[in-house]
């Protein structure tokens, strides 16, 4: 093959951005030559992550592959999904983390406070599920607006920081009119637009105050830029969109934010309707579970013993029980928890031992929380494809034999 043809073939492979280590065939005039793709390159802010564990939906959206979920409770930072609405601030904001300034409002002694000062107010550590509200959207038939997340827009993370209630106490307590916690990120907005159209700002109800953190550490390491460093609001049990990265302003407000991200986006809007502030906001996560292994679409399994692995969580409630079905939900068996209980906001990993005969099998899981709520069979349809926790949608088909 000529050098020009080889170059063309390599360029074609590069444009397709095959995964590092994968091989392709360039078909030219019936002659086949194996071409090994270049290692996949992630966006600069996430270049330290494990590219083989992530699927890139866009420059600002990286999904953890189901095969990379593993069997440990905590999701490594190198494999954790990323979802951003704007490019992150410049990395120099991490050069002096303690100098980061948080503006406050709606407090009796509201003032600017540095991260260094926040460290002096207290420290707590909590394990939580971090999950985008769009996780599971890919399983909804038909065209739905939004990124086609499978199960990988989620992970279980350990956060460390100061409890928000300690900050409130240190700054004199709440303004009596406060009803919401409103957080604003520090991303740079494009010029010439209405700031409210892209402002990274969300409000959550004041009842979240007891559990919320201002976190500066993730999985025992300083919070990386990709996940909101140097400082991020963590609201355990709530969808990730409420957990504002690069938090620059913390306000306790009488009204919800007027930013589009709050007023129109991330709400349960009926199919075909125009979104608006009257629709239910996506705050607390629904209970949910899914199976990670055996993976769908893989090689046929051998008849006989099969170990089913997955994860389950209850949003703001603890998990009581997980059941698994191997016949599409006709019969269920109780699974065993396979790892430590890290608290009601973390997920529980489960294992179910069974035997499968030759043929096709539909595997499903469903979780029951501590208050007796059960994961539903069907999803609640909505315009954005949000909050899909249907066990039927998340069921997988495997072939045996």
Steps between C-alpha positions, in 0.01 A plus 500: 500500500633845411590751769219735390243220528634400843470862613144522374409183682656618827326837468167327452557292810600809694187686397289216629682536836518131566585396853866463581615143446220417254587391150318578178515393137537745216344350189670623184441326171422175678834498685473499879765643728469518878527851637555567870327818612674771695434505876178686569550852635259646755432874538781686675315558827444122525821377334603325823201267487497141371389536137426128466240528779310791348276568203506855367159641409640850463795709615312560826331162545693182581313185604642211702478179301291229662797264469707743711253519791697233685405323820619752759264746666696817424542622142862602430533864394676385183185314392228733629267659244514870418209726407549874460292767328787741443876453471669497840685807626874519441709250698681784675208526745654193666842660549402641840192309611472664841476843336177408318231747603138403558247782502205454737156661526181445697691462826492740793876555476544427131849569365764364267676201649806314376540126466776525759253648746241235414748229595507642853123471545475120504542180304271214405532218248208342317468236227236582242371390163573770243256453213387720213124535469530374141657168597300222332374722218652272236253224589196711409372411150464777245670837481549673834688827539821470695812289517449123456626393842481129576581414861839672512398855593530388860759402757544465874738757647642595841494875564665695781430859595323729739131439582290783364322535834837589660547781249152631573570496873837673461341780298225578749218279378246525221299793381144424620368517142734227370327203337761379250873435475612662175850426369680662208804365315802694379507390136564783252192587294524582129476870421192652341238267650244532774692371806190324633488282188823316595570594861599184694264559789254272681279525806411215736257509792629609838433153644821388325701716741546225760693272262664738251878553486741744345752240382867551418603135491381199297601140571779617728656742249463874438196560282612499133396765251290251303279446803470854629823576682597687702151507661170334419157488658398144585133427570481129595216311339432768237568485127847619397367808321423651842857453624659810356868484401750783558249652739557875509183621668283341768172676572204415720209637305126547526445396135651243266764622257371664182785347295384276217687206656250525787189659352468282188765227492508186710130488568244226445322659206218297339578363153415762237469786748716810534721484814453758771530573872164334566642156419641286780875566549748214494628507854504175701600189305261211456596154621671297231707191420658336198717204405862550395603138447448298293510789256240523222620435148801299609602148412257219561522358851559136572202309639519452875585725796491876437582780741291816450654825631350846525438813703197643679423823685207680655570869443463653846387170651695188589466177301315214666501226235590421141331231291613349171298331227641289216171465312403860432328561831271198527680366806739669742769386742666700777859609430776531758690822572865451408672801651498733801212729585638855466178671603159578360630725221745244356413214272506137605659242276315173472566147378254234392605141433290308251512238223406569143411250230571530129297776337418869546437644844383844612672606823353774715547644848275704726572670829283567803597784731484521880151650486363220283494683167572269206674582174225527238456278199429795269654846469322833534518642148601863473630735231863486613524125559600569859492282812459169318503239776289235328635153576354380170689763301822405679454125451762330282487205263772233510555196282601165650647211304 
